[in-house]
Short mmCIF file of C-alpha atoms and ligand atoms in Angstrom, two decimals:
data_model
loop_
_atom_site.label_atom_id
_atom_site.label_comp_id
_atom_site.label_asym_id
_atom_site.label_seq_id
_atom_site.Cartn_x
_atom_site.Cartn_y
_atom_site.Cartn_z
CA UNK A 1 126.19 101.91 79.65
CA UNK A 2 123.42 99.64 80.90
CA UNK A 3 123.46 99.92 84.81
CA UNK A 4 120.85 97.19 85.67
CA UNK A 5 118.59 94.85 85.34
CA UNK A 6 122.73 93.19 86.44
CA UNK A 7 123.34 90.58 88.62
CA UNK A 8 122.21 91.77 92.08
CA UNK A 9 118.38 93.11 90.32
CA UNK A 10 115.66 91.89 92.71
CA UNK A 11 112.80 90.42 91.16
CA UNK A 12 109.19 91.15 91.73
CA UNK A 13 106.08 90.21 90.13
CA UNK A 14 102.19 89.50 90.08
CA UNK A 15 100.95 85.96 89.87
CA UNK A 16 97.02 85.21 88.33
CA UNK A 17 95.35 83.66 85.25
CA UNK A 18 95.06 85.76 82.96
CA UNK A 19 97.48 88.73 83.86
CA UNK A 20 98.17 90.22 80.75
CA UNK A 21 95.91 92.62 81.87
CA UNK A 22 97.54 94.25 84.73
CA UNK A 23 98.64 97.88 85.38
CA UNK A 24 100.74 96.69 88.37
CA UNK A 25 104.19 96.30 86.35
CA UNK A 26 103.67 99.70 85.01
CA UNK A 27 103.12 101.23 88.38
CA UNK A 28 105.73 99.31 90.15
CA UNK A 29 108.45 99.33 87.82
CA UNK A 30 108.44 103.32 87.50
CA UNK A 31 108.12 103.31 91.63
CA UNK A 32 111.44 101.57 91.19
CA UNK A 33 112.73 103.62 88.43
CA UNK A 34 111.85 106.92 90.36
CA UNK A 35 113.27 105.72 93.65
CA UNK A 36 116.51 104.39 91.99
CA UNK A 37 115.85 100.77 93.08
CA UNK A 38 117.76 97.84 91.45
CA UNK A 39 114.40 95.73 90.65
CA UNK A 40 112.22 94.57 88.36
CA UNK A 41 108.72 93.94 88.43
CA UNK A 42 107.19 90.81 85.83
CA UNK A 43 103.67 89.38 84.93
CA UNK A 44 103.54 85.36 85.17
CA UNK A 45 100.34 83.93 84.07
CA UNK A 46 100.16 81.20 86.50
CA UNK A 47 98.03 77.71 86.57
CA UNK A 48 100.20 75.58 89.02
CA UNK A 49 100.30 77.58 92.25
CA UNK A 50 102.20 74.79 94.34
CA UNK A 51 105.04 75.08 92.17
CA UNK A 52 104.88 79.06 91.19
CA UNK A 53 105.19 79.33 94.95
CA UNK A 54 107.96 76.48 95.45
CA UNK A 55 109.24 78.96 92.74
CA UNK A 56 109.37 81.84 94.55
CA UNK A 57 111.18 80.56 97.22
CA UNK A 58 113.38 78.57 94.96
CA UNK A 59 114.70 81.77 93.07
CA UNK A 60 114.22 84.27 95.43
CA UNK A 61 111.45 86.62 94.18
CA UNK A 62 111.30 89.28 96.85
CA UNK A 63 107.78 89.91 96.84
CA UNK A 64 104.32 89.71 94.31
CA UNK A 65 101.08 90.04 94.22
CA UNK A 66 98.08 88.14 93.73
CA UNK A 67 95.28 88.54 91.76
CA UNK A 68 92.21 87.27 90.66
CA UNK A 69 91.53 83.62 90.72
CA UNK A 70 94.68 83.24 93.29
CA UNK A 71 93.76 85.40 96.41
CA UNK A 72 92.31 82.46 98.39
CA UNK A 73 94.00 79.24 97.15
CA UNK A 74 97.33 81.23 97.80
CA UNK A 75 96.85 80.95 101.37
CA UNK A 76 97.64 77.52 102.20
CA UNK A 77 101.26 77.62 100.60
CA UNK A 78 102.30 80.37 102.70
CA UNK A 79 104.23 80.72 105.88
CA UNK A 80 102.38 83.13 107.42
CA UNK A 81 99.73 85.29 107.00
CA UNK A 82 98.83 88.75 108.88
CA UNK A 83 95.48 89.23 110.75
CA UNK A 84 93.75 91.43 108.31
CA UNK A 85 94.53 89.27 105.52
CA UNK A 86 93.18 85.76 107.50
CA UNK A 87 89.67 88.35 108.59
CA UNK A 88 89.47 89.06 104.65
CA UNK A 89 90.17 85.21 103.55
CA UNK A 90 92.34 86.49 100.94
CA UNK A 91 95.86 87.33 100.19
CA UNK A 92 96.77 90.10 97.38
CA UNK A 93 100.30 90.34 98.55
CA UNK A 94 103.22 88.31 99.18
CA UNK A 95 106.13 89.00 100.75
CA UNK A 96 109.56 87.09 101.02
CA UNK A 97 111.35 87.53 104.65
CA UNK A 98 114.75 85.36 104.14
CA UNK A 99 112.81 82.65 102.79
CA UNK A 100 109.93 82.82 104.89
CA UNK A 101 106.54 84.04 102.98
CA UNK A 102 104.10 86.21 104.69
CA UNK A 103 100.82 86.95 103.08
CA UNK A 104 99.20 90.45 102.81
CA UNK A 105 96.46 92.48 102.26
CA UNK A 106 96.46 96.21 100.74
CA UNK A 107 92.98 96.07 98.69
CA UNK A 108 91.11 97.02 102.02
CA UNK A 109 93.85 99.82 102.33
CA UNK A 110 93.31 101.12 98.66
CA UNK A 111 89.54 101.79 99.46
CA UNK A 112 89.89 103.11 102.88
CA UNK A 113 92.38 105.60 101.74
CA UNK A 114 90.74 106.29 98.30
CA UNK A 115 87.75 107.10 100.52
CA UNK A 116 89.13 108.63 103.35
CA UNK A 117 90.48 111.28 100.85
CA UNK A 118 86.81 112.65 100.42
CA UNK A 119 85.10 111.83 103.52
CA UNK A 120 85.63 110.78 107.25
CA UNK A 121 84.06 106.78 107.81
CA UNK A 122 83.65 107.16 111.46
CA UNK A 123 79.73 106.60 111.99
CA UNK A 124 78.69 107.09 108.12
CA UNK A 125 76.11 104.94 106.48
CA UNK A 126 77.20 102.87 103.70
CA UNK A 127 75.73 100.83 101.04
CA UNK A 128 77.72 98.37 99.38
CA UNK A 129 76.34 96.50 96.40
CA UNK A 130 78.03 93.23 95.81
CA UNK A 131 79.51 90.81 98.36
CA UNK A 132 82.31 89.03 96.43
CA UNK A 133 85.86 89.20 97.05
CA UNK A 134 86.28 92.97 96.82
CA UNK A 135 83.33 93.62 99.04
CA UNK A 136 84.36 91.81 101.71
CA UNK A 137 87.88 93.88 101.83
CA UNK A 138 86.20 96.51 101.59
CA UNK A 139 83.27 96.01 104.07
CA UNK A 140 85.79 94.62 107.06
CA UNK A 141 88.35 97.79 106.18
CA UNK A 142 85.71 100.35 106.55
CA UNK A 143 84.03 98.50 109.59
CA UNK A 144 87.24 98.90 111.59
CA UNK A 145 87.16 102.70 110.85
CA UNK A 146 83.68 102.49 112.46
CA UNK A 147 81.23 103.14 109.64
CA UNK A 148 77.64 101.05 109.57
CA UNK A 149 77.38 99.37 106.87
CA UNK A 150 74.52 97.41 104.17
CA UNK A 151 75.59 94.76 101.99
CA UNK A 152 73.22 94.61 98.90
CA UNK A 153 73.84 91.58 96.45
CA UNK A 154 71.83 89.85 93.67
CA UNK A 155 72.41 86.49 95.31
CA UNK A 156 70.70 87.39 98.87
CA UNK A 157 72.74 84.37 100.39
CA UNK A 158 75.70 85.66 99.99
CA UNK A 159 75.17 89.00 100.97
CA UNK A 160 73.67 87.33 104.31
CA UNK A 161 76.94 85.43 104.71
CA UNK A 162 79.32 88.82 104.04
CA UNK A 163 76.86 90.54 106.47
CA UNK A 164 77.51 88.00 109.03
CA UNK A 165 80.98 88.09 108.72
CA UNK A 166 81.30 91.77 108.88
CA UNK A 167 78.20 93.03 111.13
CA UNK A 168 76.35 94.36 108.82
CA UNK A 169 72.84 94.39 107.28
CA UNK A 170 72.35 93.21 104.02
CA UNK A 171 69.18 92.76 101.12
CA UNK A 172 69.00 92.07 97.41
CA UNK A 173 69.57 94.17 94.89
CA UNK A 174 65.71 94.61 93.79
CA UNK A 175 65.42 97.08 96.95
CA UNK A 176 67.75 99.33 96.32
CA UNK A 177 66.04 101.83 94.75
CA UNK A 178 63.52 101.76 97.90
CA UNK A 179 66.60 101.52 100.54
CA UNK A 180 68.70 104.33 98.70
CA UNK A 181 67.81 107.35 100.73
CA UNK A 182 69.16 106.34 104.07
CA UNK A 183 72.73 105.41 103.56
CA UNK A 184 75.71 108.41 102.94
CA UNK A 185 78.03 106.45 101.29
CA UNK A 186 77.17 104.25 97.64
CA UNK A 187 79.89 101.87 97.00
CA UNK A 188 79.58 99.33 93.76
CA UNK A 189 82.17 96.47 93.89
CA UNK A 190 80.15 94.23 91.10
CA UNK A 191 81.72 94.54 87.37
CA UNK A 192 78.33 96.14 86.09
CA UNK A 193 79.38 99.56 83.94
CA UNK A 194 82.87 97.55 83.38
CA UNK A 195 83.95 97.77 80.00
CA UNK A 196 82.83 96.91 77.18
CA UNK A 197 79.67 97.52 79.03
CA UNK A 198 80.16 100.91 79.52
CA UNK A 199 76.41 101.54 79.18
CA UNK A 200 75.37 99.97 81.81
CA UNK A 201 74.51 101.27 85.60
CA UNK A 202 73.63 99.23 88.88
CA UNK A 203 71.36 101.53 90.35
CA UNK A 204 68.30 103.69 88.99
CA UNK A 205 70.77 107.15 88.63
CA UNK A 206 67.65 109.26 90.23
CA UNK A 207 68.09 107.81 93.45
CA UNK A 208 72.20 109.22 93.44
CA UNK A 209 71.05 112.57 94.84
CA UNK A 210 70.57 110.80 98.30
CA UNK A 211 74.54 109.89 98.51
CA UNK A 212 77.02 112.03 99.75
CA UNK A 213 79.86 110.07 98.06
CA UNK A 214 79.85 107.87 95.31
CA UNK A 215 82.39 105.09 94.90
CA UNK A 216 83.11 102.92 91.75
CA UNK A 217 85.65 100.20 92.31
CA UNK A 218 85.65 99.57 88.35
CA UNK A 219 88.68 101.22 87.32
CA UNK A 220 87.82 100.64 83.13
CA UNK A 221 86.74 103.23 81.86
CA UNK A 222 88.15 105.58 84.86
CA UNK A 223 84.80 107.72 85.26
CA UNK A 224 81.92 105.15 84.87
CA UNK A 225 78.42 106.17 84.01
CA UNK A 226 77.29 105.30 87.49
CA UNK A 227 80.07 107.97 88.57
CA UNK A 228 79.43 110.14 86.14
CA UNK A 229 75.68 110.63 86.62
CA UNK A 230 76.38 111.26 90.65
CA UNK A 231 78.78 113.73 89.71
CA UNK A 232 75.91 115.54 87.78
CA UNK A 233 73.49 114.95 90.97
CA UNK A 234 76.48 116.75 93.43
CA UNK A 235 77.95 113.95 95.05
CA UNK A 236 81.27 113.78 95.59
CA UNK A 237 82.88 110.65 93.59
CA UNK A 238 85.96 108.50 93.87
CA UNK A 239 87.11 106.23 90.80
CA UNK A 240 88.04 102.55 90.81
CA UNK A 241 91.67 103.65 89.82
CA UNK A 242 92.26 105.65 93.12
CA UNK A 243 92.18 101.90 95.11
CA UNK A 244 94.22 100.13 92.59
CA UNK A 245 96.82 102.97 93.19
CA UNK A 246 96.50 102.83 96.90
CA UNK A 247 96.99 99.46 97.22
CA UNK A 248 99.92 98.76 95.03
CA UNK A 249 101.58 101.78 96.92
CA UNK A 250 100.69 99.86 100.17
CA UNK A 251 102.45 97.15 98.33
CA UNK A 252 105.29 98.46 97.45
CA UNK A 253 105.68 99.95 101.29
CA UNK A 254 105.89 96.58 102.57
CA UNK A 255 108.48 95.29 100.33
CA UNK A 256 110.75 98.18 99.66
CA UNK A 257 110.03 100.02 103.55
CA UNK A 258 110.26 103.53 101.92
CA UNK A 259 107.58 106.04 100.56
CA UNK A 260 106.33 105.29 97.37
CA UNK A 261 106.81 107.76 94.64
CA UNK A 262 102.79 108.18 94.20
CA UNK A 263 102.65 110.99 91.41
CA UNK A 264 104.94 108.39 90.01
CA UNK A 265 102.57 105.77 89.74
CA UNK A 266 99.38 107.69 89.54
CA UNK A 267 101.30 109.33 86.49
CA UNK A 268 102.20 105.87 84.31
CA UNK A 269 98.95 104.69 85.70
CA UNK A 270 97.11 107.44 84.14
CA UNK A 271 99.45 106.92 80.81
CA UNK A 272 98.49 103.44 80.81
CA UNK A 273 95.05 103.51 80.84
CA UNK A 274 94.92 106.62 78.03
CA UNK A 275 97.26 104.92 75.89
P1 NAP B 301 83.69 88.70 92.58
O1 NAP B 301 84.31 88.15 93.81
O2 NAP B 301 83.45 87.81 91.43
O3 NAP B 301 82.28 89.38 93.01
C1 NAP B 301 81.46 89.99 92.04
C2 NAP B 301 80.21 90.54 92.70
O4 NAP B 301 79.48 91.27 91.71
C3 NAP B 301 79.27 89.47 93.24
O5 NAP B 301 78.66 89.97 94.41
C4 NAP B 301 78.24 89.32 92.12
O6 NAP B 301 76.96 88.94 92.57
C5 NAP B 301 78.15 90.73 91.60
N1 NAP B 301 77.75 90.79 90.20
C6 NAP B 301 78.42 90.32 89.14
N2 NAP B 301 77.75 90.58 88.00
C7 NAP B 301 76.59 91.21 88.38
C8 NAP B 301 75.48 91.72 87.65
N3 NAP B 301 75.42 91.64 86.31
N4 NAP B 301 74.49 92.30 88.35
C9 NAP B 301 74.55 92.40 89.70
N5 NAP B 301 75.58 91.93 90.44
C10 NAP B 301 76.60 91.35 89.77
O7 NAP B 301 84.55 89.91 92.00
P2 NAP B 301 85.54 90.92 92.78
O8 NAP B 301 86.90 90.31 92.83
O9 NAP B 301 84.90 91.38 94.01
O10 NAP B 301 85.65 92.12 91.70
C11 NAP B 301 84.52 92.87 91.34
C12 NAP B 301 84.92 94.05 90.45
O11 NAP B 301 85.84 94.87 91.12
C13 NAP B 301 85.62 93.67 89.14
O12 NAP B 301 85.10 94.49 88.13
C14 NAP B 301 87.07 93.98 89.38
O13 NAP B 301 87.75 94.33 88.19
C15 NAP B 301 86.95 95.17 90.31
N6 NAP B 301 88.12 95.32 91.21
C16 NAP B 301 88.69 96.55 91.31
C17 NAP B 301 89.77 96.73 92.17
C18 NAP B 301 90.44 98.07 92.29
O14 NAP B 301 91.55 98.14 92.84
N7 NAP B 301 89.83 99.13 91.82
C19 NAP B 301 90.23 95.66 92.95
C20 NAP B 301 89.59 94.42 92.84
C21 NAP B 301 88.52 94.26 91.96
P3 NAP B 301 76.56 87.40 92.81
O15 NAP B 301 77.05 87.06 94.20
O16 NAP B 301 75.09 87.40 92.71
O17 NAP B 301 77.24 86.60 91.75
#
């Protein structure tokens, strides 16, 4: 006999344009599966945010995300927002309190954590290279755990205004190769190396040796080539996938308020991806 989806499922979901993409109902609806939870988690490729959020409200979807071109606009339909998600400018989850909708952000969390698996941030020396949305999650999360940080960008005004924002320093990208040596921590958050560019790298690879840790936040293909030539120069490496994890398990923390099941979701995660 069918137990659920029946008439007291909670829906969830992930709002962007396009979505088809997304590894989030994988993760999320084996969380729920593995946890016994009587919800379900759908895509919805979404052009009119007004109404998908009048929607929301309207049917009672208990929570979603919010991706990619949504994270900012999102803002001004919501209730309320929490502090770390007004610092950041950008929402990546909602959340729906009787009716009320309170706007989130875990993609700070799922770097911190991914990072703070390999390596304490207190007082380290970080490069980042890029200084769009990710990077400025990124840079204000690991800020606040008191690391000094570099913001590196190929258009030099908007690595100036991230720097700003954040305290940092910042440069173009055409110095990095002269700037590498002095920094602990090598973070990319551009899409170069992303498939189907798989070929490509952001950085001259000789320089990796000066890095402690290397960070992609490109999840596809799992191991880049920038990770996999520092992982042949002895630095320790952490893959896009490890923040996308983090972060939808910081999701589903705030909407369910119990553990996520993360073997769970690292597990269909994986399966996704290799499938
Ligand atoms: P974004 O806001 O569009 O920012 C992209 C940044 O990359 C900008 O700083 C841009 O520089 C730079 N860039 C783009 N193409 C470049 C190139 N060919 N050479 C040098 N710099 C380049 O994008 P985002 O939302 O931060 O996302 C960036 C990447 O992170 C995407 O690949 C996305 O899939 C990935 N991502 C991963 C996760 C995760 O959980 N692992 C989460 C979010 C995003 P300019 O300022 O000069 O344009």
């Amino acid at each position: 006999m069918i137990l659920y989806p029946n008439a007291s499922t909670q829906l969830y979901g992930i709002i962007g344009h396009p979505v088809r993409h997304s590894l989030s109902p994988i993760m999320h609806n084996n969380a729920f599966k593995k946890r016994k939870i009587n919800a379900i988690y759908l895509a919805f490729d979404v052009t009119n945010l007004e109404a998908a959020i009048a929607g929301i409200k309207a049917l009672g979807i208990r929570g979603l995300s919010v991706t990619i071109p949504h994270k900012e606009a999102v803002m001004k339909y919501l209730d309320d927002i929490d502090d770390m998600a007004k610092r950041i400018g950008a929402v990546n989850t909602i959340i729906n309190r009787e009716g009320k909708l309170l706007g989130s952000n875990t993609d700070w969390l799922g770097a911190v954590r991914a990072l703070e698996e390999v390596i304490a941030l207190k007082g380290k020396k970080v490069l980042i290279i890029g200084a769009g949305g990710s990077a400025r999650a990124i840079c204000i999360g690991i800020r606040d755990k008191g690391a000094n940080v570099h913001i590196a960008n190929r258009t030099i005004s908007k690595a100036k205004s991230l720097a700003y924002l954040c305290g940092a320093s910042f440069s173009g990208i055409d110095e990095l190769n002269n700037i590498s040596n002095d920094f602990d921590i090598l973070i990319n958050t551009t899409p170069v190396g992303m498939s189907p560019n798989e070929d490509k790298i952001i950085i001259d690879p000789k320089v990796l040796s000066n890095f402690k840790v290397v960070m992609d936040i490109v999840y596809s293909p799992v191991e880049t080539l920038l990770l996999k030539e520092a992982k042949k120069r002895g630095c320790k490496t952490v893959s896009g996938l490890k923040m996308l994890l983090y972060q939808a398990i910081a999701q589903f923390e705030l909407w369910i308020n119990q553990l996520a099941p993360i073997e769970e979701m690292e597990r269909a995660l994986l399966e996704a991806i290799n499938s």
